[in-house]
Coordinates of C-alpha atoms in Angstrom, one line a residue:
M5 CA -222.3 -101.9 -105.8
K6 CA -223.0 -99.6 -103.2
K7 CA -220.7 -101.3 -100.8
F8 CA -217.6 -101.3 -103.3
S9 CA -218.3 -97.5 -104.4
K10 CA -218.1 -96.5 -100.7
I11 CA -214.3 -98.4 -100.1
S12 CA -213.4 -96.7 -103.5
S13 CA -214.1 -93.5 -102.4
W14 CA -212.0 -93.4 -99.7
Y15 CA -208.9 -95.0 -101.4
P16 CA -207.3 -91.6 -102.5
F17 CA -207.5 -90.1 -99.1
I18 CA -205.7 -93.0 -97.5
T19 CA -203.0 -92.8 -100.0
I20 CA -202.2 -89.2 -99.6
L21 CA -202.4 -89.6 -95.9
G22 CA -199.7 -92.2 -96.1
V23 CA -197.7 -89.9 -98.2
L24 CA -197.7 -87.0 -95.9
L25 CA -196.8 -89.4 -92.9
M26 CA -193.8 -91.0 -94.6
S27 CA -192.7 -87.6 -95.8
C28 CA -192.8 -86.0 -92.5
E29 CA -190.8 -89.1 -91.2
D30 CA -188.2 -88.7 -93.9
T31 CA -187.4 -85.2 -92.8
D32 CA -187.0 -85.9 -89.4
V33 CA -184.4 -88.4 -90.0
S34 CA -182.5 -86.0 -92.5
E35 CA -182.2 -83.4 -90.1
T36 CA -181.3 -85.7 -87.3
M37 CA -178.3 -87.0 -89.3
L38 CA -177.3 -83.3 -90.5
D39 CA -176.8 -82.6 -86.9
T40 CA -175.1 -85.7 -86.1
N41 CA -172.6 -85.5 -89.1
Q42 CA -171.2 -82.0 -88.2
P43 CA -167.6 -81.9 -87.4
V44 CA -166.8 -80.9 -83.7
L45 CA -164.8 -77.7 -83.4
T46 CA -162.1 -77.1 -80.6
V47 CA -160.1 -74.2 -80.1
T48 CA -156.9 -74.1 -78.1
S49 CA -154.2 -71.8 -77.0
S50 CA -150.4 -71.6 -77.2
T51 CA -150.0 -70.8 -73.9
G52 CA -152.5 -73.4 -72.7
S53 CA -155.0 -70.9 -71.1
F54 CA -157.1 -67.8 -72.1
N55 CA -156.9 -66.2 -69.0
F56 CA -154.0 -63.9 -68.6
N57 CA -153.3 -61.6 -65.2
D58 CA -150.8 -59.2 -64.7
V59 CA -149.1 -59.2 -68.5
E60 CA -146.2 -56.7 -68.6
N61 CA -144.4 -57.6 -71.4
D62 CA -145.0 -58.2 -75.0
Q63 CA -146.9 -61.6 -75.5
V64 CA -148.1 -63.3 -78.8
I65 CA -150.8 -65.9 -78.3
T66 CA -151.2 -68.3 -81.1
I67 CA -154.9 -69.3 -81.2
T68 CA -155.5 -72.6 -83.2
A69 CA -159.2 -74.1 -84.5
T70 CA -159.6 -77.6 -85.0
L71 CA -162.0 -79.7 -86.7
S72 CA -162.6 -83.2 -86.0
K73 CA -163.3 -84.2 -89.3
P74 CA -163.1 -82.3 -92.6
T75 CA -166.3 -80.7 -94.1
D76 CA -167.1 -79.6 -97.5
K77 CA -167.9 -75.9 -95.9
Q78 CA -165.6 -73.3 -94.7
V79 CA -165.7 -73.0 -90.9
R80 CA -164.8 -69.4 -89.2
V81 CA -164.2 -68.6 -85.4
Y82 CA -164.7 -65.0 -85.0
M83 CA -162.6 -62.9 -82.3
F84 CA -163.8 -59.3 -81.2
Q85 CA -163.3 -57.3 -78.0
E86 CA -166.4 -57.6 -76.2
S87 CA -165.7 -55.1 -73.5
G88 CA -162.7 -53.4 -71.4
T89 CA -160.5 -50.7 -71.2
A90 CA -157.8 -51.8 -73.7
D91 CA -157.6 -50.6 -77.1
A92 CA -155.9 -51.6 -80.5
E93 CA -152.4 -50.1 -79.3
D94 CA -152.6 -52.6 -76.2
I95 CA -154.1 -55.9 -77.8
G96 CA -153.7 -56.6 -81.5
L97 CA -156.4 -59.1 -83.0
P98 CA -156.3 -60.7 -86.5
A99 CA -156.7 -58.4 -89.3
T100 CA -159.6 -60.5 -90.7
G101 CA -161.1 -60.6 -87.5
Y102 CA -161.6 -64.3 -87.6
I103 CA -159.9 -67.6 -88.1
N104 CA -161.0 -69.5 -91.1
I105 CA -160.5 -73.0 -91.9
P106 CA -161.3 -73.7 -95.8
A107 CA -163.1 -76.7 -96.9
Y108 CA -161.9 -80.0 -96.8
Q109 CA -159.0 -78.8 -94.3
T110 CA -159.1 -79.3 -90.6
T111 CA -157.0 -76.6 -88.8
A112 CA -155.9 -73.0 -88.9
S113 CA -154.4 -70.4 -86.4
A114 CA -154.0 -66.6 -85.6
S115 CA -152.5 -64.7 -83.3
I116 CA -153.6 -62.5 -80.7
I117 CA -151.0 -59.8 -79.3
I118 CA -150.5 -58.1 -76.3
N119 CA -148.3 -55.2 -76.4
K120 CA -145.9 -54.3 -73.5
D121 CA -147.4 -51.1 -72.0
D122 CA -144.8 -48.8 -70.6
L123 CA -147.3 -45.7 -70.2
L124 CA -147.8 -44.5 -66.6
E125 CA -151.6 -45.5 -66.5
D126 CA -154.1 -48.0 -64.4
T127 CA -154.5 -51.4 -65.3
E128 CA -156.3 -52.1 -68.5
T129 CA -158.5 -55.0 -68.9
A130 CA -160.2 -56.8 -72.1
I131 CA -162.8 -59.6 -72.8
I132 CA -162.3 -61.1 -76.1
N133 CA -164.8 -63.5 -77.3
I134 CA -163.5 -66.5 -79.3
G135 CA -166.6 -67.4 -81.6
D136 CA -170.3 -66.4 -81.8
T137 CA -173.4 -67.7 -83.5
R138 CA -171.8 -67.1 -86.9
T139 CA -169.9 -70.3 -86.6
T140 CA -172.5 -72.8 -88.1
A141 CA -171.1 -75.5 -90.1
A142 CA -169.6 -77.1 -87.3
S143 CA -170.8 -77.9 -83.4
Y144 CA -169.0 -75.6 -81.3
T145 CA -169.6 -73.5 -77.9
P146 CA -168.3 -70.0 -77.9
F147 CA -166.3 -68.7 -75.1
Q148 CA -164.4 -65.7 -73.9
M149 CA -160.6 -64.9 -73.3
N150 CA -159.9 -62.5 -70.1
I151 CA -156.9 -60.3 -70.4
Q152 CA -155.2 -58.0 -67.5
I153 CA -152.3 -55.7 -69.0
E154 CA -150.2 -54.3 -65.9
N155 CA -147.9 -51.5 -66.6
Y156 CA -144.5 -52.6 -67.7
V157 CA -141.7 -52.0 -65.0
S158 CA -138.2 -50.9 -66.3
E159 CA -135.3 -51.8 -64.1
D160 CA -133.3 -48.7 -65.9
L161 CA -133.8 -45.3 -65.0
K162 CA -133.8 -42.9 -68.3
I163 CA -132.4 -39.4 -67.7
I164 CA -132.4 -36.6 -70.3
F165 CA -130.8 -33.4 -69.6
D166 CA -132.0 -30.5 -71.9
W167 CA -130.7 -26.8 -71.9
E168 CA -132.6 -25.7 -75.1
K169 CA -133.2 -22.2 -75.2
D170 CA -133.4 -19.6 -77.8
I171 CA -131.3 -16.2 -77.2
D172 CA -131.6 -13.1 -79.0
I173 CA -128.5 -11.4 -80.2
Q174 CA -129.1 -8.1 -82.5
G175 CA -132.3 -9.0 -83.8
N176 CA -131.3 -12.8 -84.5
T177 CA -132.4 -16.0 -82.5
Y178 CA -129.3 -18.4 -81.3
S179 CA -130.0 -22.0 -79.6
T180 CA -128.2 -22.7 -76.7
C181 CA -127.9 -26.4 -77.6
G182 CA -126.3 -25.4 -80.7
N183 CA -123.7 -22.8 -78.8
A184 CA -123.4 -24.0 -75.4
D185 CA -122.0 -27.5 -74.7
I186 CA -123.0 -28.9 -71.2
D187 CA -121.7 -32.3 -69.9
V188 CA -123.1 -34.4 -67.1
Y189 CA -121.3 -36.4 -64.6
I190 CA -122.5 -38.6 -61.5
A191 CA -120.4 -38.7 -58.3
H192 CA -120.8 -40.4 -54.9
A193 CA -122.7 -37.9 -52.4
E194 CA -120.7 -38.8 -49.4
G195 CA -117.8 -36.1 -49.3
F196 CA -119.4 -34.3 -52.5
D197 CA -117.9 -30.7 -53.0
I198 CA -119.3 -29.1 -56.1
N199 CA -116.0 -26.9 -55.9
D200 CA -114.1 -30.2 -56.5
P201 CA -116.6 -32.5 -57.6
F202 CA -114.3 -34.7 -59.7
V203 CA -112.7 -36.2 -56.7
N204 CA -116.0 -38.3 -56.0
I205 CA -116.7 -38.8 -60.1
I206 CA -117.7 -42.6 -60.6
E207 CA -115.7 -43.5 -64.0
D208 CA -117.2 -44.6 -66.9
Y209 CA -120.7 -43.2 -66.3
S210 CA -121.3 -39.7 -67.6
A211 CA -123.4 -38.1 -70.4
A212 CA -120.5 -35.8 -72.4
T213 CA -121.2 -36.7 -76.1
G214 CA -121.6 -32.9 -77.2
N215 CA -125.2 -33.6 -78.1
C216 CA -128.2 -31.6 -76.7
P217 CA -130.0 -32.9 -75.1
E218 CA -127.7 -35.6 -73.6
E219 CA -129.5 -38.8 -72.8
W220 CA -128.1 -41.4 -69.9
T221 CA -129.5 -44.8 -69.0
I222 CA -128.7 -46.2 -65.6
T223 CA -128.9 -49.9 -64.9
F224 CA -129.7 -50.2 -61.2
E225 CA -128.1 -53.4 -60.8
N226 CA -124.9 -51.6 -61.5
Y227 CA -125.5 -49.1 -58.6
P228 CA -125.6 -50.5 -54.8
D229 CA -127.6 -49.0 -52.3
G230 CA -126.5 -45.5 -51.6
E231 CA -126.3 -41.6 -52.4
Y232 CA -125.3 -40.4 -55.6
V233 CA -125.3 -36.7 -57.0
F234 CA -126.0 -35.5 -60.8
F235 CA -123.7 -32.3 -61.6
T236 CA -122.8 -30.4 -64.6
D237 CA -119.7 -29.1 -66.4
F238 CA -119.5 -26.3 -68.9
Y239 CA -117.5 -27.5 -71.7
E240 CA -117.9 -24.8 -74.1
N241 CA -119.6 -21.5 -74.2
Q242 CA -119.6 -19.6 -77.3
F243 CA -122.0 -16.8 -76.0
I244 CA -119.1 -15.0 -74.1
G245 CA -118.5 -11.9 -75.5
V246 CA -121.2 -11.8 -78.0
T247 CA -124.7 -11.4 -75.7
E248 CA -126.2 -9.9 -72.7
F249 CA -126.4 -12.1 -69.6
E250 CA -128.8 -14.8 -70.0
S251 CA -129.1 -17.9 -67.7
I252 CA -128.9 -21.2 -69.4
P253 CA -130.7 -23.9 -66.8
V254 CA -130.7 -27.8 -67.2
K255 CA -134.0 -29.2 -67.6
T256 CA -133.6 -32.9 -66.4
I257 CA -136.4 -35.5 -66.9
F258 CA -136.0 -39.0 -64.9
T259 CA -138.3 -41.5 -66.3
R260 CA -138.8 -45.4 -65.0
A261 CA -141.1 -46.7 -67.2
G262 CA -144.3 -47.8 -65.7
V263 CA -143.2 -46.2 -62.5
F264 CA -142.6 -42.5 -62.8
S265 CA -141.5 -39.6 -65.1
Q266 CA -140.7 -36.4 -63.5
T267 CA -139.0 -33.0 -64.7
V268 CA -136.4 -31.4 -62.4
E269 CA -135.7 -28.1 -62.9
Q270 CA -132.1 -26.9 -61.9
D271 CA -131.6 -24.6 -58.8
P272 CA -131.1 -21.0 -60.3
S273 CA -128.2 -20.7 -58.0
Q274 CA -126.4 -23.9 -60.1
V275 CA -127.2 -22.7 -63.5
F276 CA -124.4 -21.7 -66.1
T277 CA -125.1 -18.1 -68.0
T278 CA -123.8 -16.5 -71.1
Y279 CA -121.0 -15.0 -69.1
T280 CA -120.0 -18.4 -67.4
A281 CA -116.3 -19.2 -68.7
S282 CA -115.8 -22.7 -70.3
G283 CA -114.7 -25.1 -67.2
S284 CA -114.7 -22.5 -64.8
I285 CA -117.4 -23.8 -62.4
N286 CA -119.8 -26.9 -62.0
G287 CA -123.7 -26.9 -61.2
Y288 CA -125.5 -29.1 -58.8
I289 CA -128.8 -31.0 -60.5
A290 CA -129.9 -33.6 -58.2
K291 CA -129.4 -36.4 -56.0
L292 CA -130.3 -40.2 -56.6
I293 CA -131.0 -42.2 -53.6
I294 CA -131.2 -46.0 -53.7
V295 CA -132.4 -48.0 -50.4
D296 CA -133.7 -51.5 -50.8
G297 CA -134.9 -51.1 -54.0
V298 CA -136.4 -47.5 -53.4
Y299 CA -135.2 -45.2 -55.7
T300 CA -135.6 -41.3 -54.9
I301 CA -134.7 -37.9 -56.6
Q302 CA -133.9 -35.0 -54.4
D303 CA -133.6 -31.5 -55.3
I304 CA -130.5 -29.4 -54.0
M305 CA -132.6 -28.5 -51.0
G306 CA -133.1 -32.3 -49.9
D307 CA -136.8 -32.2 -51.1
T308 CA -138.1 -35.3 -52.6
V309 CA -139.1 -34.9 -56.3
I310 CA -140.5 -38.4 -56.8
S311 CA -140.0 -41.9 -55.5
G312 CA -140.6 -45.4 -57.0
R313 CA -139.8 -48.9 -56.0
S314 CA -137.9 -51.6 -58.4
S315 CA -139.8 -54.1 -60.1
S316 CA -137.6 -56.7 -58.2
S317 CA -139.1 -55.6 -55.0
Q318 CA -142.7 -54.9 -54.3
K319 CA -143.9 -52.8 -56.8
T320 CA -145.2 -49.1 -56.6
K321 CA -147.5 -48.5 -59.5
R322 CA -147.8 -44.7 -58.8
P323 CA -145.4 -42.3 -58.2
K324 CA -145.2 -40.4 -54.7
L325 CA -145.2 -36.8 -55.4
N326 CA -143.9 -34.2 -53.0
R327 CA -146.5 -31.4 -53.5

């Protein structure tokens, strides 16, 4: 009887130990199966790359997330800028901040937009995270996209001619833009004479619309290497006989997007005045010189105001000012 009692007393403990061992073993098997059964998540780019160097123009990159098989959980890939000097005006990320694959579906897409940068500034960079630790319903390794944005370089020279000025007449203010119409023309510099400028004029190229300011865009492919002169013609002056003497200088802004933007003030010896008769004289503004893709603006004295290379040649990212 004593021997039987000893075995019986150990039996409950052996039973409990066996249950515990089986429970631990079942848990390990369950966790392993869960990891194995997770779908694999892959992310691709419509360009085939996640490194973008020397981007100058608008670019839309479609990012697509794909699961190897459906799951009963939604899967999100978060996209956000980790670092860099670019901002929201340069790069557009999904408004939600992520790509969302709904439950039981296997793919979804979102776009990253790189905007053309036509401001004269330094190269901008961005490192974009594609996914992070918040993606838990699929097997996935996050990575980064690298973007480098260069200045957009325009082939065109945009010119604005502005002569806006307030003139007081017996206590009332009158605008020169509203009462003086100035036209601007371009001529070959060789043999140019400001006293007879229309002999050298280039037909069909002028800023003579009656607007103030006048705007003009020159496409460089239409202008071979050479030297050209911008000059003014006083088409109409309504100030004659009604006001005191005032000068009406033309301010000209030369801009090549991504290369330079510079204002040229008309030399005092060339400006029209409230006493100038319509169509009586012409005024010199500046000279444009084109040589091997380098475009230079000079004032009436022949001093270089600004110079920049065309995008078809080696780029000059910053203007060279004559100080």
